[in-house]
XYZ file of C-alpha atoms in Angstrom:
559
model
C 0.000 0.000 0.000
C 1.541 3.284 -1.036
C 1.502 6.520 0.976
C -1.355 8.060 -1.027
C -3.646 5.105 -0.327
C -2.785 5.178 3.382
C -3.712 8.892 3.569
C -7.084 8.340 1.940
C -7.856 5.425 4.218
C -6.910 7.488 7.262
C -9.257 10.282 6.199
C -12.107 7.853 5.668
C -11.465 6.296 9.082
C -11.438 9.689 10.745
C -14.688 10.726 9.053
C -16.356 7.481 10.021
C -15.233 7.885 13.635
C -16.315 11.499 13.650
C -19.766 10.601 12.353
C -20.048 7.846 14.932
C -19.198 10.274 17.707
C -21.739 12.795 16.373
C -24.656 10.496 15.831
C -24.715 8.970 19.280
C -27.191 6.078 19.320
C -28.689 6.815 15.885
C -28.232 4.657 12.842
C -27.458 7.770 10.878
C -26.811 7.904 7.169
C -27.017 10.608 4.563
C -30.630 9.829 3.543
C -33.131 12.691 3.935
C -34.887 12.827 7.309
C -38.384 14.189 6.683
C -39.949 15.994 9.642
C -43.721 16.167 9.738
C -45.483 18.393 12.279
C -49.189 17.959 12.983
C -50.414 21.290 14.365
C -53.515 23.329 13.713
C -53.220 26.430 11.600
C -55.553 28.192 14.051
C -56.283 27.527 17.719
C -59.042 29.303 19.620
C -59.930 29.868 23.246
C -61.808 32.293 25.490
C -60.379 35.408 27.070
C -60.247 34.180 30.650
C -57.410 33.540 33.104
C -55.847 30.294 31.985
C -52.763 28.647 30.518
C -53.269 27.463 26.963
C -50.879 24.786 25.735
C -49.959 24.026 22.144
C -48.269 20.648 21.737
C -47.662 19.646 18.137
C -47.298 16.005 17.115
C -43.856 15.494 15.554
C -43.020 12.587 13.254
C -39.729 11.795 11.523
C -39.071 9.487 8.603
C -35.724 8.253 9.993
C -35.992 8.414 13.780
C -38.315 8.135 16.718
C -38.351 10.598 19.572
C -36.988 14.131 19.326
C -33.474 13.853 20.790
C -31.964 14.830 17.442
C -34.115 17.967 17.188
C -33.894 21.457 18.634
C -36.842 23.827 18.906
C -37.287 27.578 18.853
C -40.689 29.268 19.158
C -41.247 32.900 18.216
C -44.351 35.026 18.874
C -45.578 38.167 17.126
C -48.653 40.367 16.865
C -48.118 40.519 13.111
C -48.328 37.376 10.943
C -45.688 38.840 8.624
C -43.051 39.249 11.327
C -40.885 36.636 13.015
C -41.334 38.256 16.430
C -39.465 37.479 19.640
C -38.299 34.151 21.007
C -40.945 32.495 23.170
C -39.588 29.047 24.108
C -37.248 26.183 23.244
C -39.336 23.133 24.188
C -41.393 20.944 21.888
C -44.511 22.683 23.228
C -45.466 26.117 24.532
C -47.586 27.295 27.456
C -49.362 30.599 26.800
C -50.498 32.434 29.912
C -53.702 34.340 29.174
C -54.313 37.240 31.539
C -57.355 39.400 30.665
C -56.021 42.114 32.981
C -52.843 42.499 30.928
C -52.293 46.157 30.036
C -51.868 45.594 26.300
C -53.933 42.468 25.861
C -53.512 40.807 22.466
C -56.412 38.883 20.960
C -54.509 37.362 18.032
C -51.039 35.895 18.534
C -48.953 34.395 15.748
C -46.365 31.708 16.431
C -43.484 30.332 14.374
C -41.906 27.025 15.344
C -38.411 26.444 14.004
C -37.235 22.815 14.175
C -33.595 22.005 13.451
C -32.227 18.517 12.853
C -28.891 18.814 14.681
C -27.412 15.935 12.682
C -27.836 17.657 9.344
C -28.301 21.263 10.351
C -31.485 21.422 8.260
C -34.073 23.829 9.692
C -37.798 23.862 8.993
C -40.445 26.397 10.022
C -44.078 25.745 10.989
C -46.748 28.398 11.575
C -49.807 28.576 13.823
C -52.140 31.219 15.269
C -53.971 31.575 18.578
C -57.215 33.540 18.484
C -58.493 34.668 21.850
C -62.136 35.701 22.006
C -64.080 37.367 24.741
C -66.346 34.766 26.370
C -69.288 34.138 24.045
C -68.165 36.884 21.687
C -69.603 36.083 18.301
C -71.844 33.344 19.694
C -75.387 32.206 19.112
C -77.504 31.985 22.262
C -80.303 29.423 22.142
C -83.210 29.548 24.586
C -84.680 26.054 24.798
C -86.797 23.930 27.132
C -85.557 20.526 28.180
C -86.476 18.142 31.016
C -88.899 20.691 32.427
C -86.226 23.422 32.612
C -85.579 26.471 30.456
C -81.928 26.601 29.417
C -79.692 29.068 27.595
C -77.366 27.132 25.316
C -74.453 28.640 23.420
C -72.728 28.051 20.113
C -69.250 29.587 20.111
C -66.785 29.808 17.245
C -63.337 29.311 18.785
C -60.440 29.059 16.403
C -61.640 26.513 13.868
C -63.954 24.810 16.372
C -67.670 25.159 16.937
C -68.268 24.622 20.658
C -71.802 23.995 21.914
C -72.836 24.074 25.574
C -76.345 22.729 26.183
C -76.768 24.985 29.222
C -74.079 27.660 29.213
C -76.061 29.650 31.768
C -75.841 26.822 34.294
C -72.207 26.122 33.430
C -71.216 29.667 34.402
C -73.679 30.538 37.181
C -74.077 27.173 38.920
C -77.849 27.507 39.050
C -80.666 26.990 36.597
C -83.419 29.239 35.331
C -86.595 28.758 37.329
C -89.063 30.493 35.021
C -90.445 29.597 31.621
C -88.255 31.075 28.888
C -89.857 33.614 26.527
C -87.354 35.520 24.415
C -83.815 36.791 23.876
C -82.464 40.138 22.714
C -79.137 41.778 21.981
C -77.532 44.751 23.739
C -74.925 47.033 22.143
C -74.522 50.302 24.000
C -72.169 52.504 25.935
C -71.463 51.487 29.519
C -70.657 54.069 32.211
C -69.131 51.233 34.238
C -66.563 50.686 31.488
C -65.527 54.291 30.997
C -68.273 54.928 28.455
C -66.775 52.278 26.207
C -68.842 49.889 24.165
C -70.591 47.075 25.966
C -72.014 43.931 24.420
C -74.493 41.937 26.464
C -77.856 40.309 25.882
C -81.377 40.106 27.247
C -83.086 36.961 28.461
C -86.698 37.061 29.619
C -88.531 34.335 31.509
C -91.699 34.242 33.591
C -89.551 35.013 36.668
C -88.752 38.765 36.736
C -86.018 38.272 39.344
C -83.835 36.310 36.906
C -84.883 38.142 33.722
C -83.192 41.157 32.239
C -79.765 42.129 30.976
C -77.011 39.524 31.297
C -73.252 40.031 30.932
C -72.151 36.861 29.169
C -68.462 37.781 29.467
C -68.839 37.999 33.262
C -70.262 34.543 33.954
C -73.778 35.599 32.916
C -73.997 38.156 35.702
C -77.449 39.728 35.896
C -76.556 43.379 35.327
C -80.132 44.509 35.757
C -83.314 42.554 36.342
C -86.631 43.791 34.987
C -87.317 45.903 38.087
C -84.149 47.915 37.476
C -84.753 48.019 33.736
C -88.283 49.382 34.184
C -88.152 51.396 37.418
C -91.472 53.132 36.711
C -93.280 51.234 33.939
C -92.831 47.591 34.936
C -96.607 47.050 35.070
C -96.845 47.888 31.350
C -94.141 45.397 30.374
C -95.051 41.789 29.535
C -92.124 39.406 28.873
C -94.465 36.989 27.117
C -95.406 39.644 24.530
C -92.110 40.987 23.215
C -92.111 41.986 19.530
C -88.655 43.507 19.300
C -85.692 43.828 21.632
C -82.457 45.595 20.804
C -80.265 48.098 22.565
C -77.762 49.954 20.414
C -75.260 52.744 20.645
C -77.365 55.883 20.701
C -80.183 54.301 22.703
C -82.392 51.314 22.233
C -85.900 49.957 22.505
C -87.991 47.016 23.587
C -91.474 46.616 22.156
C -93.742 44.674 24.477
C -97.435 44.415 25.237
C -98.295 47.110 22.688
C -95.889 49.657 24.155
C -92.367 50.809 23.315
C -89.798 51.242 26.064
C -86.828 53.449 25.296
C -83.533 53.827 27.140
C -81.022 56.631 27.009
C -77.609 56.241 25.445
C -75.656 55.296 28.569
C -78.463 53.772 30.599
C -79.878 50.324 31.156
C -83.092 51.754 32.566
C -85.999 52.158 30.161
C -89.197 54.153 30.172
C -92.430 53.896 28.216
C -92.450 56.170 25.161
C -95.447 58.457 24.718
C -97.297 59.898 21.723
C -96.525 63.453 20.762
C -99.408 65.865 20.280
C -99.818 65.367 16.527
C -99.919 61.559 16.752
C -102.277 61.743 19.721
C -104.649 63.947 17.730
C -104.976 61.175 15.150
C -105.687 58.700 17.937
C -104.685 58.812 21.599
C -104.712 55.026 21.795
C -102.258 52.712 20.091
C -100.894 49.168 20.100
C -97.380 48.691 18.748
C -97.384 45.255 17.137
C -94.192 45.456 15.033
C -90.951 47.374 15.090
C -87.977 47.861 12.779
C -84.620 49.104 14.040
C -81.668 50.289 12.005
C -78.830 52.366 13.369
C -80.587 54.924 15.594
C -83.910 54.919 13.732
C -87.022 53.085 14.875
C -90.075 52.448 12.733
C -93.231 51.313 14.559
C -96.547 49.887 13.434
C -99.707 50.671 15.354
C -101.918 47.636 14.791
C -104.859 49.299 16.504
C -105.052 52.189 14.031
C -103.269 50.626 11.011
C -100.649 53.339 10.884
C -96.880 53.635 10.874
C -95.198 55.700 13.555
C -91.620 56.583 14.340
C -89.767 56.762 17.642
C -87.642 59.863 18.030
C -84.845 59.349 20.573
C -82.349 62.086 19.781
C -83.304 64.504 22.565
C -82.398 62.276 25.486
C -79.357 60.174 24.729
C -76.884 61.700 27.169
C -78.330 60.747 30.541
C -76.277 58.194 32.488
C -77.540 55.807 35.154
C -79.877 52.980 35.997
C -82.643 55.046 37.518
C -83.634 58.680 37.600
C -86.328 61.053 36.433
C -88.638 58.880 34.307
C -89.205 61.564 31.675
C -85.471 61.560 30.950
C -85.772 58.045 29.513
C -88.896 58.559 27.408
C -88.781 58.869 23.657
C -91.424 60.578 21.534
C -93.693 58.544 19.274
C -94.460 60.657 16.202
C -96.410 60.557 12.973
C -94.575 59.739 9.766
C -93.820 63.117 8.183
C -96.050 63.670 5.186
C -93.887 65.518 2.659
C -94.458 66.103 -1.074
C -91.513 63.836 -1.821
C -93.016 60.891 0.033
C -94.332 58.060 -2.081
C -97.903 59.124 -2.810
C -99.350 55.661 -3.496
C -100.631 55.222 0.032
C -100.740 57.188 3.276
C -98.322 55.642 5.798
C -100.362 57.214 8.601
C -103.392 55.157 7.563
C -102.734 52.103 5.394
C -106.240 50.655 5.792
C -107.764 47.901 7.886
C -107.510 45.366 5.050
C -103.755 44.987 5.647
C -102.223 42.743 8.279
C -98.623 43.469 9.167
C -96.381 40.423 8.974
C -92.829 41.715 9.330
C -90.739 44.858 9.717
C -86.960 44.937 9.567
C -83.785 46.511 8.263
C -83.104 47.273 4.609
C -80.270 48.021 2.242
C -78.251 51.225 2.110
C -79.534 54.086 -0.033
C -76.777 56.231 -1.524
C -77.821 59.714 -0.497
C -75.026 62.246 -0.202
C -73.935 64.327 2.776
C -74.946 61.774 5.380
C -72.946 59.346 7.460
C -73.164 55.737 6.224
C -74.983 54.546 9.340
C -77.779 57.059 8.623
C -78.473 55.885 5.072
C -80.142 52.517 5.596
C -83.751 51.654 4.897
C -86.458 49.670 6.633
C -88.935 47.251 5.073
C -92.480 46.511 6.162
C -94.403 43.549 4.719
C -98.179 43.177 5.068
C -100.660 40.711 3.613
C -104.082 41.774 2.411
C -106.950 40.244 4.367
C -109.343 40.483 1.415
C -107.218 39.700 -1.644
C -104.226 37.423 -2.433
C -101.928 40.459 -2.508
C -99.078 41.645 -0.329
C -97.992 45.222 0.362
C -94.373 46.223 0.937
C -93.342 49.617 2.294
C -89.805 51.034 2.170
C -88.759 53.743 4.642
C -85.505 55.665 4.829
C -83.855 56.034 8.216
C -82.280 59.473 7.838
C -85.477 61.571 8.060
C -86.376 59.731 11.265
C -83.272 61.138 12.926
C -83.633 64.755 11.869
C -86.524 66.938 10.837
C -86.543 69.158 7.766
C -83.337 67.910 6.189
C -83.570 69.366 2.684
C -81.016 66.928 1.243
C -83.116 63.896 2.143
C -86.627 64.870 3.240
C -88.729 61.793 2.411
C -89.112 59.096 5.074
C -91.491 56.952 2.967
C -89.772 56.225 -0.335
C -91.199 53.117 -2.067
C -94.382 51.051 -2.145
C -94.956 47.691 -3.847
C -98.007 45.486 -4.336
C -97.219 41.875 -5.287
C -98.945 38.507 -5.405
C -98.706 36.852 -2.014
C -96.311 33.881 -2.266
C -97.821 30.482 -1.566
C -97.961 29.709 2.137
C -97.268 33.241 3.362
C -99.730 34.522 5.963
C -99.811 36.767 8.995
C -97.680 34.363 11.044
C -94.889 33.749 8.534
C -91.354 34.165 9.864
C -89.352 36.722 7.863
C -85.923 38.335 8.050
C -83.939 41.000 6.227
C -80.538 42.658 6.406
C -78.778 45.840 5.330
C -76.705 43.611 3.044
C -79.576 42.813 0.663
C -81.354 45.365 -1.494
C -85.145 44.913 -1.702
C -84.895 41.292 -0.630
C -86.769 39.503 2.137
C -86.177 35.988 3.443
C -88.933 33.818 4.879
C -89.607 30.319 6.181
C -92.447 28.044 5.108
C -92.409 24.651 6.823
C -88.923 23.189 6.284
C -88.014 25.552 3.420
C -86.241 28.932 3.357
C -87.037 31.325 0.497
C -85.630 34.566 -0.881
C -88.146 37.103 -2.182
C -86.921 39.856 -4.551
C -89.983 41.995 -4.039
C -89.005 44.809 -6.435
C -88.819 42.522 -9.471
C -91.756 42.565 -11.856
C -92.581 38.905 -11.261
C -91.530 38.851 -7.571
C -91.178 35.086 -7.642
C -89.708 33.541 -4.476
C -86.559 31.449 -4.768
C -85.922 28.384 -2.614
C -82.467 28.803 -1.040
C -82.377 25.920 1.466
C -84.493 22.997 2.580
C -84.283 21.056 5.816
C -84.029 17.327 5.088
C -86.736 16.522 7.668
C -90.149 17.517 6.260
C -91.475 17.739 9.809
C -89.016 20.455 10.860
C -90.970 23.496 12.106
C -89.267 26.932 12.003
C -89.455 28.838 15.284
C -87.093 31.775 14.749
C -85.428 33.349 11.701
C -82.745 35.975 12.369
C -79.617 37.390 10.794
C -76.590 37.398 13.071
C -76.406 41.175 12.667
C -79.057 42.755 10.482
C -78.424 46.408 11.202
C -75.767 49.085 11.441
C -75.224 48.828 15.176
C -71.696 50.287 15.304
C -70.511 47.306 17.296
C -67.170 47.840 19.002
C -66.006 44.339 19.827
C -62.464 44.316 21.131
C -60.934 41.754 18.823
C -63.529 42.009 16.050
C -63.380 38.236 16.270
C -66.789 37.407 14.760
C -66.156 39.522 11.666
C -63.093 37.410 10.945
C -65.255 34.289 10.872
C -67.929 35.256 8.376
C -69.994 38.316 7.397
C -72.544 38.759 10.145
C -75.098 40.586 7.998
C -75.102 37.629 5.581
C -75.316 34.936 8.263
C -78.856 33.651 8.752
C -79.839 31.610 11.797
C -82.929 29.391 11.759
C -84.255 27.594 14.828
C -86.272 24.466 14.092
C -88.293 22.267 16.397
C -88.353 18.653 15.339
C -91.116 16.004 15.466
C -89.362 14.183 18.341
C -89.495 17.301 20.535
C -85.856 18.282 20.090
C -84.551 21.523 18.610
C -82.005 22.312 15.922
C -80.086 25.455 15.014
C -79.242 25.871 11.335
C -76.738 28.549 10.318
C -76.528 29.595 6.665
C -73.665 31.826 5.540
C -75.268 33.292 2.424
C -73.399 34.603 -0.572
C -73.803 38.164 -1.827
C -76.785 37.068 -3.945
C -78.595 35.699 -0.887
C -78.129 32.022 -1.731
C -76.977 29.175 0.501
C -74.215 27.229 -1.184
C -72.237 24.356 0.308
C -68.628 25.254 0.990
C -66.367 26.859 3.575
C -65.929 30.417 4.829
C -63.390 31.469 7.440
C -62.662 27.836 8.276
C -66.313 26.919 8.866
C -68.990 25.263 6.709
C -71.336 27.727 5.044
C -74.231 25.388 5.874
C -74.235 24.261 9.515
C -76.722 22.068 11.362
C -76.347 22.012 15.140
C -78.348 19.441 17.093
C -76.206 18.212 19.987
C -73.845 19.833 22.480
C -70.347 18.788 23.436
C -71.711 16.332 26.017
C -73.898 14.598 23.417
C -77.241 16.057 24.501
C -79.723 17.356 21.961
C -81.321 20.766 22.301
C -84.808 20.748 23.742
C -87.671 22.585 22.065
C -86.274 25.984 21.058
C -88.074 29.174 21.995
C -85.733 31.860 20.622
C -82.209 32.569 19.340
C -79.947 35.621 19.191
C -76.392 36.321 18.040
C -74.283 38.406 20.419
């Protein structure tokens, strides 16, 4: 063997020994070691004191265990930035402290894994979305085993989490009264530095447990009905609620033929009264329907077959839960009769042959020189008692906020008479949204229809059908049908799907159970199978996380 061969052999021996020393107990060779990490792209949890752990599953093509791997986690508030180092273990523990000064709702993590034997580094990405408790959740009032329950459907990360009795889970006690209805609350809160507050209403036959609930504070009863109606409780009937929404700028509840109005920063509400002009037409009234959009409120007086409006702009600065009753009272007024109103029919007397079916929000009208939240419309749908015709009225919200605005003086803008669709009557469930122009949605048996009422033919279009022909619709509501100026800290629900295109339908089934169907409609108002924001666009929810079905549903609301 010559010197050159000995040198080569020595080098090979040294390399082999070096590799042996480096690889430890691994049967290492130069083949590629594929690293596969199983980790969600998005995790979700509630904003409550806790430690959230992310532990990815790590698989290698060449080895078992992770002794040959090193880890480096980085966290950032921006998905496009690497951020700062967060940990060096194969998992991370994220401490969630709601009291943190600069609380972050969305946190983006990068996991760098290096194979120390080859020096090859790979990066894996995930996100943690932290939502306020029950932020962007459906609340479902249902009756099961002789008890009224408030269930919840939360969207956390890419999960849909259902609690059959969220109220009991958080409070430790059950509702004692018979459940009637739910409502949504978006208003300023003096207890939170005049910041925005989102809560909801739940009304049962027991006034001590009914009222305004703070779902993000373990369903704390912020105000029961006695505090909500310090003077006019005798006029309020929780079993006869026709509309219930509090919004920034005030809010209303229509019940028992009356309208109760609260000031901007107050949870207390007082019974609105007729102004002199409306009282001259008739001093008596019965409010049977109400439409709410932004800060405008359109009423229907079923006793006198007339539209009215609630003017709230004079008393939206008072703060407190109780006080001088007149401070909380809005004025119920006639619809202004201007030359630019639609002249086809008098909105102050539409005739006794018409039965009001539905009133709700409508699409934006592009008038100039007004803020966007003042430009929306309201729709009113009535069936004719004597003929197979339906009557649809379109009102503009801006003139109901101000009087004598020369740029937009007509509150009553359009009037349509169409053939009544098959099956529609005075009890038909309907819904509308600011997203859809001159379109109403309604439920007949197990079918959901879209009605383009301004079209010449006005033919309804079937958009979804429940597979059980015995499914009975109980409630039909958009997640957010109006310009409510919601100020939700993380804007978490808006990242899931468009709220004003998300339609919730509560069905009661032949076996006595209930079902919540959620349809994320497209811009044309159709329900198409697919995904949006990580969730199915057609969702059917029947059982909770513990396997229990909903009982018979009474009402639903999105908060």
